[in-house]
């Protein structure tokens, strides 16, 4: 009976304890494909699960890790063979079933994306859920007709996992990027990623009772929500769009219809979890080609399973910049 190591969150008394345990392959859920995980990443959802948040995971003990990349160990799905390099992201990984913080996962074949040509498992998890979501945000703006000639694009929460990749991708595609951050010491970091300018996040968190503001940004990518999103929407130019994919500030925001009907702006919701597999495959292909990110290592902190408690706390408290890669083998 094959054994492997896994990071586990366990309910203990009135709280939750995190530890590394030995598990058996037989402990894994039923599925078509057994994957030996090489890399995962740290995401805000993982940080919430690490604290026992039942909005994502009802049953504990549980292994988080909402994304994973590695090689197929065995498969009853004819689309995959032993040794194939693959990516799993979203659906129930790390929430409904044991996730990428274990050295093995077992999942349905319909959850799996074959590694795009020219991309490595390590690179795919430096991108991870955050980078994948970033690509979706930009693709949605493009679907609404966004173009670099429109003007500046504001990116909120710019030093975080999603924000860092959005800044880098937008700059690569030729957009003028305005990065919003509460970390003045990261200004040079954001400019190295491609931001044209950096503003203090407090500019966007101030209460504003005016129904509309000065037309400032052509488009936006927001991961904060709350008052920040309210102010971003008020400052969009005519026909502008905002992709939203996070709620680190608040899940709620105040809004009125005036910017929508007087300036024709668009609010675009982004989901990376239940997205059709065909769209996931196409998005990963773009991340391996025209959206390929240069300088990934400059935004990456690489850790091992033993480092997860500190990393999860850092992400939860907003102290982390860039991406955190988890190495499992």
Tab-separated table of C-alpha atoms in Angstrom:
chain	number	residue	atom	x	y	z
A	1	UNK	CA	0.000	0.000	0.000
A	2	UNK	CA	1.739	3.174	-1.262
A	3	UNK	CA	2.286	5.923	1.303
A	4	UNK	CA	2.810	9.643	0.750
A	5	UNK	CA	3.062	12.907	2.675
A	6	UNK	CA	0.248	15.450	2.825
A	7	UNK	CA	-0.448	18.726	4.567
A	8	UNK	CA	-3.655	18.344	6.582
A	9	UNK	CA	-5.960	20.774	8.378
A	10	UNK	CA	-7.679	19.056	11.286
A	11	UNK	CA	-10.420	20.243	13.619
A	12	UNK	CA	-9.160	20.133	17.189
A	13	UNK	CA	-11.280	21.365	20.088
A	14	UNK	CA	-12.633	24.791	19.144
A	15	UNK	CA	-9.913	25.465	16.599
A	16	UNK	CA	-7.963	23.926	13.736
A	17	UNK	CA	-4.495	22.395	13.640
A	18	UNK	CA	-2.216	22.147	10.622
A	19	UNK	CA	0.273	19.285	10.260
A	20	UNK	CA	2.062	17.032	7.783
A	21	UNK	CA	0.880	13.430	7.939
A	22	UNK	CA	1.479	10.153	6.144
A	23	UNK	CA	-1.423	9.002	4.012
A	24	UNK	CA	-2.186	6.037	1.796
A	25	UNK	CA	-3.194	6.091	-1.847
A	26	UNK	CA	-6.282	4.166	-0.731
A	27	UNK	CA	-7.300	7.221	1.339
A	28	UNK	CA	-7.759	9.293	-1.809
A	29	UNK	CA	-11.209	9.739	-3.378
A	30	UNK	CA	-12.296	7.708	-6.375
A	31	UNK	CA	-11.210	9.072	-9.731
A	32	UNK	CA	-9.983	8.168	-13.196
A	33	UNK	CA	-6.428	9.449	-12.881
A	34	UNK	CA	-3.808	9.207	-10.132
A	35	UNK	CA	-1.287	12.047	-10.335
A	36	UNK	CA	2.068	12.407	-8.609
A	37	UNK	CA	2.101	16.094	-7.672
A	38	UNK	CA	5.296	18.012	-8.320
A	39	UNK	CA	4.121	21.571	-7.616
A	40	UNK	CA	1.158	23.473	-6.212
A	41	UNK	CA	0.732	27.111	-5.176
A	42	UNK	CA	-0.660	29.212	-2.342
A	43	UNK	CA	-3.930	31.039	-2.954
A	44	UNK	CA	-6.252	33.096	-0.751
A	45	UNK	CA	-8.843	30.310	-0.794
A	46	UNK	CA	-6.205	27.898	0.529
A	47	UNK	CA	-5.468	30.348	3.342
A	48	UNK	CA	-9.153	30.414	4.296
A	49	UNK	CA	-9.382	26.613	4.259
A	50	UNK	CA	-6.230	26.480	6.364
A	51	UNK	CA	-8.172	28.343	9.033
A	52	UNK	CA	-11.107	25.951	8.834
A	53	UNK	CA	-13.362	28.156	6.708
A	54	UNK	CA	-16.450	26.019	6.023
A	55	UNK	CA	-17.596	28.159	3.112
A	56	UNK	CA	-15.287	26.098	0.901
A	57	UNK	CA	-14.731	22.831	2.772
A	58	UNK	CA	-17.366	21.202	4.939
A	59	UNK	CA	-15.439	18.146	6.099
A	60	UNK	CA	-12.188	17.996	8.079
A	61	UNK	CA	-9.476	16.651	8.271
A	62	UNK	CA	-8.746	18.023	4.818
A	63	UNK	CA	-5.813	18.650	2.470
A	64	UNK	CA	-6.032	22.073	0.736
A	65	UNK	CA	-4.330	23.071	-2.501
A	66	UNK	CA	-6.732	24.259	-5.200
A	67	UNK	CA	-4.233	23.678	-8.004
A	68	UNK	CA	-1.587	21.095	-8.841
A	69	UNK	CA	0.802	20.081	-11.591
A	70	UNK	CA	2.656	16.815	-11.985
A	71	UNK	CA	2.823	13.532	-13.862
A	72	UNK	CA	0.240	10.802	-14.335
A	73	UNK	CA	1.021	7.788	-12.150
A	74	UNK	CA	-1.848	5.650	-13.459
A	75	UNK	CA	-5.024	6.228	-15.464
A	76	UNK	CA	-8.206	4.441	-16.495
A	77	UNK	CA	-8.990	7.397	-18.782
A	78	UNK	CA	-7.602	6.645	-22.258
A	79	UNK	CA	-6.799	10.338	-22.835
A	80	UNK	CA	-3.957	10.109	-20.313
A	81	UNK	CA	-1.006	7.763	-19.969
A	82	UNK	CA	1.573	7.166	-17.262
A	83	UNK	CA	4.213	9.880	-17.375
A	84	UNK	CA	2.021	12.559	-18.996
A	85	UNK	CA	2.559	16.026	-17.539
A	86	UNK	CA	-0.766	17.555	-16.485
A	87	UNK	CA	-2.449	20.454	-14.682
A	88	UNK	CA	-5.497	20.332	-12.401
A	89	UNK	CA	-7.148	23.556	-11.309
A	90	UNK	CA	-10.554	24.334	-9.845
A	91	UNK	CA	-13.633	22.117	-9.870
A	92	UNK	CA	-13.428	20.400	-6.465
A	93	UNK	CA	-9.657	20.136	-6.046
A	94	UNK	CA	-8.612	21.249	-2.569
A	95	UNK	CA	-12.217	21.949	-1.560
A	96	UNK	CA	-14.455	18.916	-2.176
A	97	UNK	CA	-11.539	16.466	-2.477
A	98	UNK	CA	-7.968	16.283	-1.220
A	99	UNK	CA	-5.882	18.899	-2.988
A	100	UNK	CA	-2.435	19.733	-4.238
A	101	UNK	CA	-0.752	19.900	-0.824
A	102	UNK	CA	-0.396	16.127	-0.951
A	103	UNK	CA	2.221	14.231	-2.959
A	104	UNK	CA	-0.584	12.412	-4.809
A	105	UNK	CA	-4.086	13.384	-5.938
A	106	UNK	CA	-6.774	11.336	-7.685
A	107	UNK	CA	-9.327	13.157	-9.840
A	108	UNK	CA	-11.775	12.666	-12.723
A	109	UNK	CA	-10.244	12.873	-16.186
A	110	UNK	CA	-12.569	15.772	-17.037
A	111	UNK	CA	-10.741	17.943	-14.507
A	112	UNK	CA	-7.353	17.567	-16.198
A	113	UNK	CA	-5.531	19.756	-18.710
A	114	UNK	CA	-2.518	18.355	-20.563
A	115	UNK	CA	0.579	20.486	-20.070
A	116	UNK	CA	0.842	22.962	-22.961
A	117	UNK	CA	3.841	22.503	-25.225
A	118	UNK	CA	6.805	24.510	-23.987
A	119	UNK	CA	5.485	24.872	-20.428
A	120	UNK	CA	6.875	23.002	-17.422
A	121	UNK	CA	4.968	21.845	-14.320
A	122	UNK	CA	6.934	24.351	-12.241
A	123	UNK	CA	6.083	27.224	-14.571
A	124	UNK	CA	2.411	26.241	-14.635
A	125	UNK	CA	2.157	26.473	-10.844
A	126	UNK	CA	4.093	29.718	-10.614
A	127	UNK	CA	1.200	30.900	-12.784
A	128	UNK	CA	-1.258	28.751	-10.820
A	129	UNK	CA	-4.849	29.679	-10.068
A	130	UNK	CA	-3.927	33.331	-9.556
A	131	UNK	CA	-2.173	33.678	-12.896
A	132	UNK	CA	-4.825	31.653	-14.685
A	133	UNK	CA	-7.495	33.942	-13.219
A	134	UNK	CA	-5.443	36.945	-14.330
A	135	UNK	CA	-5.495	35.682	-17.906
A	136	UNK	CA	-9.276	35.216	-17.711
A	137	UNK	CA	-9.688	38.791	-16.471
A	138	UNK	CA	-7.777	40.174	-19.426
A	139	UNK	CA	-9.479	37.883	-21.933
A	140	UNK	CA	-12.872	39.094	-20.673
A	141	UNK	CA	-11.789	42.719	-21.168
A	142	UNK	CA	-10.686	41.817	-24.694
A	143	UNK	CA	-14.081	40.231	-25.378
A	144	UNK	CA	-15.630	43.594	-24.542
A	145	UNK	CA	-13.346	45.295	-27.058
A	146	UNK	CA	-10.572	46.520	-24.775
A	147	UNK	CA	-7.390	47.651	-26.518
A	148	UNK	CA	-4.116	49.291	-25.400
A	149	UNK	CA	-5.074	52.418	-27.334
A	150	UNK	CA	-8.044	52.971	-24.980
A	151	UNK	CA	-5.891	54.372	-22.188
A	152	UNK	CA	-4.703	53.360	-18.706
A	153	UNK	CA	-5.908	50.224	-16.930
A	154	UNK	CA	-6.126	50.313	-13.122
A	155	UNK	CA	-5.154	47.124	-11.270
A	156	UNK	CA	-6.116	46.927	-7.585
A	157	UNK	CA	-4.357	44.714	-5.060
A	158	UNK	CA	-1.456	44.871	-7.482
A	159	UNK	CA	1.224	43.228	-5.321
A	160	UNK	CA	-0.862	40.110	-4.626
A	161	UNK	CA	-0.805	36.846	-6.536
A	162	UNK	CA	-3.460	37.846	-9.069
A	163	UNK	CA	-2.467	41.500	-9.192
A	164	UNK	CA	1.210	40.835	-9.883
A	165	UNK	CA	0.423	38.601	-12.843
A	166	UNK	CA	-2.232	40.985	-14.202
A	167	UNK	CA	0.276	43.860	-14.137
A	168	UNK	CA	2.862	41.744	-15.949
A	169	UNK	CA	0.413	40.393	-18.548
A	170	UNK	CA	-1.178	43.757	-19.322
A	171	UNK	CA	2.245	45.356	-19.766
A	172	UNK	CA	3.330	42.497	-22.052
A	173	UNK	CA	0.224	43.057	-24.191
A	174	UNK	CA	1.008	46.766	-24.527
A	175	UNK	CA	-1.384	48.334	-22.011
A	176	UNK	CA	-0.525	51.305	-19.810
A	177	UNK	CA	-0.874	49.904	-16.292
A	178	UNK	CA	-1.690	51.905	-13.172
A	179	UNK	CA	-1.045	49.734	-10.115
A	180	UNK	CA	-2.877	50.367	-6.834
A	181	UNK	CA	-1.056	49.132	-3.735
A	182	UNK	CA	-0.884	49.671	0.009
A	183	UNK	CA	2.807	48.726	0.043
A	184	UNK	CA	4.918	51.753	-0.915
A	185	UNK	CA	8.074	49.676	-0.511
A	186	UNK	CA	6.915	47.566	-3.484
A	187	UNK	CA	6.751	50.462	-5.960
A	188	UNK	CA	9.935	49.460	-7.770
A	189	UNK	CA	8.786	45.818	-7.824
A	190	UNK	CA	5.553	46.832	-9.560
A	191	UNK	CA	7.413	48.989	-12.068
A	192	UNK	CA	9.753	46.098	-12.830
A	193	UNK	CA	6.658	44.022	-13.590
A	194	UNK	CA	5.556	46.662	-16.055
A	195	UNK	CA	3.422	49.213	-14.180
A	196	UNK	CA	3.684	52.681	-15.696
A	197	UNK	CA	2.672	54.305	-12.413
A	198	UNK	CA	1.725	53.289	-8.868
A	199	UNK	CA	-0.916	54.923	-6.661
A	200	UNK	CA	-1.635	54.484	-2.968
A	201	UNK	CA	-4.631	52.228	-2.374
A	202	UNK	CA	-6.031	54.824	0.041
A	203	UNK	CA	-6.950	56.908	-3.006
A	204	UNK	CA	-9.540	54.232	-3.801
A	205	UNK	CA	-10.720	53.430	-0.274
A	206	UNK	CA	-11.969	56.892	0.664
A	207	UNK	CA	-15.737	57.213	1.013
A	208	UNK	CA	-17.251	58.971	-1.978
A	209	UNK	CA	-20.946	59.856	-2.081
A	210	UNK	CA	-20.802	61.269	-5.623
A	211	UNK	CA	-22.607	59.009	-8.114
A	212	UNK	CA	-19.754	59.403	-10.632
A	213	UNK	CA	-16.192	60.655	-10.627
A	214	UNK	CA	-13.759	62.029	-13.169
A	215	UNK	CA	-13.213	59.667	-16.115
A	216	UNK	CA	-9.739	58.353	-15.282
A	217	UNK	CA	-9.254	54.726	-16.342
A	218	UNK	CA	-10.156	53.030	-19.591
A	219	UNK	CA	-10.561	49.653	-17.889
A	220	UNK	CA	-9.892	47.902	-14.584
A	221	UNK	CA	-9.047	44.589	-12.966
A	222	UNK	CA	-10.200	44.477	-9.349
A	223	UNK	CA	-9.440	41.831	-6.712
A	224	UNK	CA	-10.432	43.920	-3.684
A	225	UNK	CA	-14.142	44.807	-4.020
A	226	UNK	CA	-15.703	46.942	-1.256
A	227	UNK	CA	-15.218	50.701	-1.425
A	228	UNK	CA	-12.310	50.212	-3.819
A	229	UNK	CA	-14.536	48.735	-6.514
A	230	UNK	CA	-17.154	51.429	-5.961
A	231	UNK	CA	-14.593	54.145	-6.656
A	232	UNK	CA	-13.081	52.286	-9.603
A	233	UNK	CA	-16.476	52.052	-11.307
A	234	UNK	CA	-17.105	55.750	-10.761
A	235	UNK	CA	-13.793	56.543	-12.447
A	236	UNK	CA	-14.143	54.403	-15.575
A	237	UNK	CA	-14.187	56.186	-18.911
A	238	UNK	CA	-17.098	55.906	-21.314
A	239	UNK	CA	-17.499	52.285	-22.470
A	240	UNK	CA	-14.932	51.026	-19.973
A	241	UNK	CA	-15.002	47.567	-18.413
A	242	UNK	CA	-13.962	46.184	-15.046
A	243	UNK	CA	-13.125	42.509	-14.500
A	244	UNK	CA	-13.676	41.446	-10.893
A	245	UNK	CA	-12.245	38.272	-9.392
A	246	UNK	CA	-11.682	38.811	-5.680
A	247	UNK	CA	-13.082	40.046	-2.394
A	248	UNK	CA	-10.100	40.519	-0.108
A	249	UNK	CA	-11.492	43.900	0.968
A	250	UNK	CA	-15.149	42.916	1.224
A	251	UNK	CA	-17.675	40.779	-0.663
A	252	UNK	CA	-19.997	43.787	-0.871
A	253	UNK	CA	-19.811	47.201	-2.517
A	254	UNK	CA	-22.047	50.240	-2.945
A	255	UNK	CA	-23.096	51.093	-6.474
A	256	UNK	CA	-25.606	53.100	-8.451
A	257	UNK	CA	-26.666	52.717	-12.058
A	258	UNK	CA	-25.529	56.123	-13.316
A	259	UNK	CA	-22.045	55.087	-14.564
A	260	UNK	CA	-23.627	52.071	-16.241
A	261	UNK	CA	-26.342	53.929	-18.131
A	262	UNK	CA	-24.629	57.308	-18.653
A	263	UNK	CA	-21.165	55.991	-19.532
A	264	UNK	CA	-22.081	52.510	-20.743
A	265	UNK	CA	-19.572	50.758	-18.491
A	266	UNK	CA	-19.434	47.005	-17.947
A	267	UNK	CA	-18.906	44.938	-14.806
A	268	UNK	CA	-17.487	41.501	-15.646
A	269	UNK	CA	-17.462	38.593	-13.203
A	270	UNK	CA	-14.629	36.069	-13.470
A	271	UNK	CA	-14.814	32.412	-12.403
A	272	UNK	CA	-11.909	29.974	-12.715
A	273	UNK	CA	-13.433	27.055	-10.788
A	274	UNK	CA	-16.366	25.652	-12.798
A	275	UNK	CA	-15.207	27.042	-16.126
A	276	UNK	CA	-15.752	24.557	-18.992
A	277	UNK	CA	-12.680	22.404	-19.586
A	278	UNK	CA	-12.439	23.602	-23.208
A	279	UNK	CA	-12.037	27.196	-22.018
A	280	UNK	CA	-9.414	26.126	-19.460
A	281	UNK	CA	-7.442	24.354	-22.168
A	282	UNK	CA	-7.593	27.389	-24.479
A	283	UNK	CA	-6.539	29.736	-21.668
A	284	UNK	CA	-3.532	27.567	-20.745
A	285	UNK	CA	-2.557	27.566	-24.419
A	286	UNK	CA	-2.544	31.374	-24.398
A	287	UNK	CA	-0.439	31.368	-21.227
A	288	UNK	CA	2.080	29.250	-23.119
A	289	UNK	CA	2.066	31.508	-26.199
A	290	UNK	CA	0.934	35.129	-26.585
A	291	UNK	CA	0.330	35.509	-22.827
A	292	UNK	CA	3.582	33.810	-21.835
A	293	UNK	CA	4.938	35.709	-18.829
A	294	UNK	CA	8.552	36.817	-18.792
A	295	UNK	CA	10.469	36.964	-15.525
A	296	UNK	CA	8.228	34.644	-13.520
A	297	UNK	CA	10.995	33.992	-10.993
A	298	UNK	CA	11.089	37.682	-10.060
A	299	UNK	CA	7.602	37.364	-8.553
A	300	UNK	CA	8.021	33.877	-7.054
A	301	UNK	CA	8.803	32.603	-3.576
A	302	UNK	CA	9.399	28.824	-3.553
A	303	UNK	CA	8.589	26.795	-0.433
A	304	UNK	CA	8.062	23.194	0.729
A	305	UNK	CA	5.201	21.561	2.644
A	306	UNK	CA	6.819	22.382	5.991
A	307	UNK	CA	6.657	26.110	5.163
A	308	UNK	CA	2.920	26.156	4.443
A	309	UNK	CA	1.634	27.349	7.861
A	310	UNK	CA	3.653	30.571	7.641
A	311	UNK	CA	2.861	31.036	3.936
A	312	UNK	CA	-0.881	30.569	4.433
A	313	UNK	CA	-0.903	33.076	7.313
A	314	UNK	CA	1.029	35.584	5.202
A	315	UNK	CA	-1.434	35.320	2.323
A	316	UNK	CA	-4.403	35.604	4.683
A	317	UNK	CA	-3.012	38.752	6.329
A	318	UNK	CA	-2.029	40.377	3.033
A	319	UNK	CA	1.707	40.329	3.745
A	320	UNK	CA	2.690	38.324	0.677
A	321	UNK	CA	3.753	39.805	-2.641
A	322	UNK	CA	3.724	37.911	-5.909
A	323	UNK	CA	3.319	34.163	-6.131
A	324	UNK	CA	4.182	31.405	-3.643
A	325	UNK	CA	5.127	28.096	-5.260
A	326	UNK	CA	4.883	24.858	-3.252
A	327	UNK	CA	7.424	22.189	-4.217
A	328	UNK	CA	6.374	18.612	-3.439
A	329	UNK	CA	9.060	16.580	-5.202
